[in-house]
Amino acid sequence: MSAVKRIARLAAALGAATALTVGLAAAPAQAADVPGVLTARLTITKEAAGCKVLTFGKVGMTQAQAQYLVDNGATAQVEIWGEDAVYDNRLYKAGNAQLSAGSDRNGGGLIIISAPTIRCSLLDEDDSSLEGAGDEVYAKVVFNAPGYSRMTKRTNTVHGRY
């Protein structure tokens, strides 16, 4: 192998190692999953067809426990809510979320995913035409499974103009 090829390969390897190190340092630290605890996160993305409302939830447990619950009737529903100073109002009720057993670097768990694309105007929680007004939207995940008490988790609040 020529010296030029060796130097090019070494440079590429060093670049990849540096990128991996920087990527790991920049990634937020996540605690291990807590068994029996529901976590959830909401993201909203405007697309040509409407707004993609992605809710990702997880109940900490082993992958085997999660698969048992998926096979034996566990369900999760996602509701989209508008946050308001006086009272919150439900903007959209999605159908049953997809459930699957999963395993990742934080442990195992029952994965909950709901990702409908809806009209963005449904997320206009304040129905305001004021120039500076924005919308504050969050989701509620309701999880039901045999042998578990009903769990409800509120996600983060997403700010935007819909």
PDB file of C-alpha atoms in Angstrom:
ATOM      1  CA  MET A   1       0.000   0.000   0.000  1.00  0.00           C
ATOM      2  CA  SER A   2       1.389   3.417  -0.894  1.00  0.00           C
ATOM      3  CA  ALA A   3       2.264   5.998   1.741  1.00  0.00           C
ATOM      4  CA  VAL A   4      -0.432   8.330   0.429  1.00  0.00           C
ATOM      5  CA  LYS A   5      -3.146   5.662   0.865  1.00  0.00           C
ATOM      6  CA  ARG A   6      -1.922   4.883   4.399  1.00  0.00           C
ATOM      7  CA  ILE A   7      -2.007   8.555   5.353  1.00  0.00           C
ATOM      8  CA  ALA A   8      -5.491   8.940   3.837  1.00  0.00           C
ATOM      9  CA  ARG A   9      -6.783   5.918   5.768  1.00  0.00           C
ATOM     10  CA  LEU A  10      -5.198   7.155   9.003  1.00  0.00           C
ATOM     11  CA  ALA A  11      -6.758  10.600   8.520  1.00  0.00           C
ATOM     12  CA  ALA A  12     -10.161   9.036   7.834  1.00  0.00           C
ATOM     13  CA  ALA A  13      -9.893   6.823  10.923  1.00  0.00           C
ATOM     14  CA  LEU A  14      -8.879   9.769  13.118  1.00  0.00           C
ATOM     15  CA  GLY A  15     -11.731  11.847  11.705  1.00  0.00           C
ATOM     16  CA  ALA A  16     -14.259   9.099  12.435  1.00  0.00           C
ATOM     17  CA  ALA A  17     -12.911   8.609  15.963  1.00  0.00           C
ATOM     18  CA  THR A  18     -13.071  12.354  16.611  1.00  0.00           C
ATOM     19  CA  ALA A  19     -16.626  12.577  15.282  1.00  0.00           C
ATOM     20  CA  LEU A  20     -17.696   9.645  17.457  1.00  0.00           C
ATOM     21  CA  THR A  21     -16.094  11.189  20.553  1.00  0.00           C
ATOM     22  CA  VAL A  22     -17.686  14.582  19.886  1.00  0.00           C
ATOM     23  CA  GLY A  23     -21.057  12.919  19.218  1.00  0.00           C
ATOM     24  CA  LEU A  24     -20.926  10.995  22.469  1.00  0.00           C
ATOM     25  CA  ALA A  25     -19.921  14.081  24.434  1.00  0.00           C
ATOM     26  CA  ALA A  26     -22.726  16.136  22.860  1.00  0.00           C
ATOM     27  CA  ALA A  27     -25.451  13.550  23.474  1.00  0.00           C
ATOM     28  CA  PRO A  28     -27.480  14.251  26.607  1.00  0.00           C
ATOM     29  CA  ALA A  29     -26.968  11.823  29.452  1.00  0.00           C
ATOM     30  CA  GLN A  30     -29.994   9.618  30.023  1.00  0.00           C
ATOM     31  CA  ALA A  31     -30.703   7.758  33.193  1.00  0.00           C
ATOM     32  CA  ALA A  32     -31.516   4.079  33.098  1.00  0.00           C
ATOM     33  CA  ASP A  33     -35.187   3.227  32.705  1.00  0.00           C
ATOM     34  CA  VAL A  34     -37.079   2.907  35.959  1.00  0.00           C
ATOM     35  CA  PRO A  35     -39.210  -0.260  36.033  1.00  0.00           C
ATOM     36  CA  GLY A  36     -42.914   0.521  35.886  1.00  0.00           C
ATOM     37  CA  VAL A  37     -42.432   4.231  35.116  1.00  0.00           C
ATOM     38  CA  LEU A  38     -43.935   5.818  31.989  1.00  0.00           C
ATOM     39  CA  THR A  39     -41.940   8.493  30.172  1.00  0.00           C
ATOM     40  CA  ALA A  40     -43.113  10.418  27.104  1.00  0.00           C
ATOM     41  CA  ARG A  41     -41.898  13.069  24.652  1.00  0.00           C
ATOM     42  CA  LEU A  42     -43.728  15.096  21.987  1.00  0.00           C
ATOM     43  CA  THR A  43     -42.388  16.615  18.768  1.00  0.00           C
ATOM     44  CA  ILE A  44     -44.397  18.440  16.108  1.00  0.00           C
ATOM     45  CA  THR A  45     -43.120  18.879  12.559  1.00  0.00           C
ATOM     46  CA  LYS A  46     -44.848  20.928   9.866  1.00  0.00           C
ATOM     47  CA  GLU A  47     -45.021  19.045   6.570  1.00  0.00           C
ATOM     48  CA  ALA A  48     -46.747  19.597   3.247  1.00  0.00           C
ATOM     49  CA  ALA A  49     -49.610  17.271   4.231  1.00  0.00           C
ATOM     50  CA  GLY A  50     -50.123  18.868   7.672  1.00  0.00           C
ATOM     51  CA  CYS A  51     -48.454  18.580  11.055  1.00  0.00           C
ATOM     52  CA  LYS A  52     -46.771  15.308  12.062  1.00  0.00           C
ATOM     53  CA  VAL A  53     -47.490  14.891  15.771  1.00  0.00           C
ATOM     54  CA  LEU A  54     -44.994  12.335  17.076  1.00  0.00           C
ATOM     55  CA  THR A  55     -45.405  11.071  20.612  1.00  0.00           C
ATOM     56  CA  PHE A  56     -42.794   8.611  21.851  1.00  0.00           C
ATOM     57  CA  GLY A  57     -43.374   6.885  25.173  1.00  0.00           C
ATOM     58  CA  LYS A  58     -41.732   4.105  27.095  1.00  0.00           C
ATOM     59  CA  VAL A  59     -42.586   2.064  30.171  1.00  0.00           C
ATOM     60  CA  GLY A  60     -39.472   0.706  31.846  1.00  0.00           C
ATOM     61  CA  MET A  61     -39.462  -3.107  32.103  1.00  0.00           C
ATOM     62  CA  THR A  62     -37.658  -6.059  30.601  1.00  0.00           C
ATOM     63  CA  GLN A  63     -38.139  -6.845  26.939  1.00  0.00           C
ATOM     64  CA  ALA A  64     -39.829 -10.140  27.888  1.00  0.00           C
ATOM     65  CA  GLN A  65     -42.319  -8.358  30.162  1.00  0.00           C
ATOM     66  CA  ALA A  66     -43.051  -5.833  27.430  1.00  0.00           C
ATOM     67  CA  GLN A  67     -43.664  -8.554  24.853  1.00  0.00           C
ATOM     68  CA  TYR A  68     -46.018 -10.313  27.270  1.00  0.00           C
ATOM     69  CA  LEU A  69     -48.051  -7.110  27.695  1.00  0.00           C
ATOM     70  CA  VAL A  70     -48.149  -6.448  23.928  1.00  0.00           C
ATOM     71  CA  ASP A  71     -49.384 -10.024  23.356  1.00  0.00           C
ATOM     72  CA  ASN A  72     -51.995  -9.816  26.129  1.00  0.00           C
ATOM     73  CA  GLY A  73     -53.978  -6.667  25.478  1.00  0.00           C
ATOM     74  CA  ALA A  74     -51.961  -3.651  26.603  1.00  0.00           C
ATOM     75  CA  THR A  75     -53.161  -0.402  25.020  1.00  0.00           C
ATOM     76  CA  ALA A  76     -52.072   3.214  24.899  1.00  0.00           C
ATOM     77  CA  GLN A  77     -54.002   6.239  23.722  1.00  0.00           C
ATOM     78  CA  VAL A  78     -52.576   9.667  22.981  1.00  0.00           C
ATOM     79  CA  GLU A  79     -54.483  12.920  23.354  1.00  0.00           C
ATOM     80  CA  ILE A  80     -53.173  16.294  22.178  1.00  0.00           C
ATOM     81  CA  TRP A  81     -53.927  19.204  24.515  1.00  0.00           C
ATOM     82  CA  GLY A  82     -53.621  22.968  24.299  1.00  0.00           C
ATOM     83  CA  GLU A  83     -52.078  24.585  27.353  1.00  0.00           C
ATOM     84  CA  ASP A  84     -53.917  27.625  28.655  1.00  0.00           C
ATOM     85  CA  ALA A  85     -53.679  29.808  31.753  1.00  0.00           C
ATOM     86  CA  VAL A  86     -57.358  29.283  32.614  1.00  0.00           C
ATOM     87  CA  TYR A  87     -58.016  25.701  31.487  1.00  0.00           C
ATOM     88  CA  ASP A  88     -56.422  23.256  29.078  1.00  0.00           C
ATOM     89  CA  ASN A  89     -58.507  21.913  26.228  1.00  0.00           C
ATOM     90  CA  ARG A  90     -58.213  18.701  24.269  1.00  0.00           C
ATOM     91  CA  LEU A  91     -57.423  19.439  20.637  1.00  0.00           C
ATOM     92  CA  TYR A  92     -57.166  15.950  19.156  1.00  0.00           C
ATOM     93  CA  LYS A  93     -57.613  12.347  20.253  1.00  0.00           C
ATOM     94  CA  ALA A  94     -55.481   9.895  18.309  1.00  0.00           C
ATOM     95  CA  GLY A  95     -56.363   6.254  17.842  1.00  0.00           C
ATOM     96  CA  ASN A  96     -54.535   3.516  19.699  1.00  0.00           C
ATOM     97  CA  ALA A  97     -50.782   3.971  19.646  1.00  0.00           C
ATOM     98  CA  GLN A  98     -48.432   1.295  18.325  1.00  0.00           C
ATOM     99  CA  LEU A  99     -46.867  -0.833  21.058  1.00  0.00           C
ATOM    100  CA  SER A 100     -43.723  -2.914  20.825  1.00  0.00           C
ATOM    101  CA  ALA A 101     -41.177  -4.547  23.093  1.00  0.00           C
ATOM    102  CA  GLY A 102     -37.807  -2.883  22.883  1.00  0.00           C
ATOM    103  CA  SER A 103     -34.320  -2.864  24.224  1.00  0.00           C
ATOM    104  CA  ASP A 104     -31.827  -0.001  24.063  1.00  0.00           C
ATOM    105  CA  ARG A 105     -28.830   1.400  25.889  1.00  0.00           C
ATOM    106  CA  ASN A 106     -31.032   2.413  28.831  1.00  0.00           C
ATOM    107  CA  GLY A 107     -32.533  -1.036  29.293  1.00  0.00           C
ATOM    108  CA  GLY A 108     -35.692  -2.624  28.047  1.00  0.00           C
ATOM    109  CA  GLY A 109     -39.186  -1.354  27.860  1.00  0.00           C
ATOM    110  CA  LEU A 110     -42.557  -1.212  26.256  1.00  0.00           C
ATOM    111  CA  ILE A 111     -42.310   1.326  23.436  1.00  0.00           C
ATOM    112  CA  ILE A 112     -45.341   3.523  22.642  1.00  0.00           C
ATOM    113  CA  ILE A 113     -45.437   5.412  19.333  1.00  0.00           C
ATOM    114  CA  SER A 114     -48.191   7.603  17.942  1.00  0.00           C
ATOM    115  CA  ALA A 115     -47.452   9.649  14.814  1.00  0.00           C
ATOM    116  CA  PRO A 116     -50.575  10.933  13.081  1.00  0.00           C
ATOM    117  CA  THR A 117     -50.398  13.705  10.500  1.00  0.00           C
ATOM    118  CA  ILE A 118     -53.225  16.148  11.178  1.00  0.00           C
ATOM    119  CA  ARG A 119     -54.348  19.560   9.956  1.00  0.00           C
ATOM    120  CA  CYS A 120     -52.064  22.109  11.604  1.00  0.00           C
ATOM    121  CA  SER A 121     -55.059  24.321  12.357  1.00  0.00           C
ATOM    122  CA  LEU A 122     -56.219  21.692  14.889  1.00  0.00           C
ATOM    123  CA  LEU A 123     -53.202  22.665  16.998  1.00  0.00           C
ATOM    124  CA  ASP A 124     -54.200  26.349  17.141  1.00  0.00           C
ATOM    125  CA  GLU A 125     -54.997  26.134  20.832  1.00  0.00           C
ATOM    126  CA  ASP A 126     -55.731  29.797  21.453  1.00  0.00           C
ATOM    127  CA  ASP A 127     -57.583  30.403  18.168  1.00  0.00           C
ATOM    128  CA  SER A 128     -55.982  33.807  18.167  1.00  0.00           C
ATOM    129  CA  SER A 129     -55.172  36.010  15.214  1.00  0.00           C
ATOM    130  CA  LEU A 130     -52.962  38.245  17.366  1.00  0.00           C
ATOM    131  CA  GLU A 131     -49.549  38.731  15.771  1.00  0.00           C
ATOM    132  CA  GLY A 132     -47.419  37.729  18.789  1.00  0.00           C
ATOM    133  CA  ALA A 133     -49.592  34.916  20.095  1.00  0.00           C
ATOM    134  CA  GLY A 134     -48.264  31.396  19.868  1.00  0.00           C
ATOM    135  CA  ASP A 135     -49.600  27.976  20.693  1.00  0.00           C
ATOM    136  CA  GLU A 136     -48.521  25.710  23.530  1.00  0.00           C
ATOM    137  CA  VAL A 137     -49.296  22.057  22.865  1.00  0.00           C
ATOM    138  CA  TYR A 138     -48.621  18.908  24.867  1.00  0.00           C
ATOM    139  CA  ALA A 139     -49.746  15.300  24.762  1.00  0.00           C
ATOM    140  CA  LYS A 140     -51.162  12.969  27.376  1.00  0.00           C
ATOM    141  CA  VAL A 141     -50.312   9.302  27.068  1.00  0.00           C
ATOM    142  CA  VAL A 142     -52.722   6.890  28.758  1.00  0.00           C
ATOM    143  CA  PHE A 143     -51.367   3.359  29.206  1.00  0.00           C
ATOM    144  CA  ASN A 144     -53.481   0.363  30.255  1.00  0.00           C
ATOM    145  CA  ALA A 145     -52.152  -3.159  30.700  1.00  0.00           C
ATOM    146  CA  PRO A 146     -53.097  -6.316  32.584  1.00  0.00           C
ATOM    147  CA  GLY A 147     -51.501  -6.302  36.021  1.00  0.00           C
ATOM    148  CA  TYR A 148     -50.675  -2.567  35.904  1.00  0.00           C
ATOM    149  CA  SER A 149     -52.581   0.390  37.274  1.00  0.00           C
ATOM    150  CA  ARG A 150     -53.657   2.835  34.591  1.00  0.00           C
ATOM    151  CA  MET A 151     -50.775   5.224  33.921  1.00  0.00           C
ATOM    152  CA  THR A 152     -51.049   8.738  32.513  1.00  0.00           C
ATOM    153  CA  LYS A 153     -48.078  10.883  31.543  1.00  0.00           C
ATOM    154  CA  ARG A 154     -47.976  14.448  30.297  1.00  0.00           C
ATOM    155  CA  THR A 155     -45.256  15.171  27.737  1.00  0.00           C
ATOM    156  CA  ASN A 156     -43.145  18.246  27.283  1.00  0.00           C
ATOM    157  CA  THR A 157     -44.865  21.374  25.933  1.00  0.00           C
ATOM    158  CA  VAL A 158     -44.162  22.323  22.304  1.00  0.00           C
ATOM    159  CA  HIS A 159     -44.377  26.018  21.373  1.00  0.00           C
ATOM    160  CA  GLY A 160     -45.227  27.142  17.858  1.00  0.00           C
ATOM    161  CA  ARG A 161     -47.718  28.902  15.583  1.00  0.00           C
ATOM    162  CA  TYR A 162     -50.297  26.576  14.093  1.00  0.00           C
TER     163      TYR A 162
END
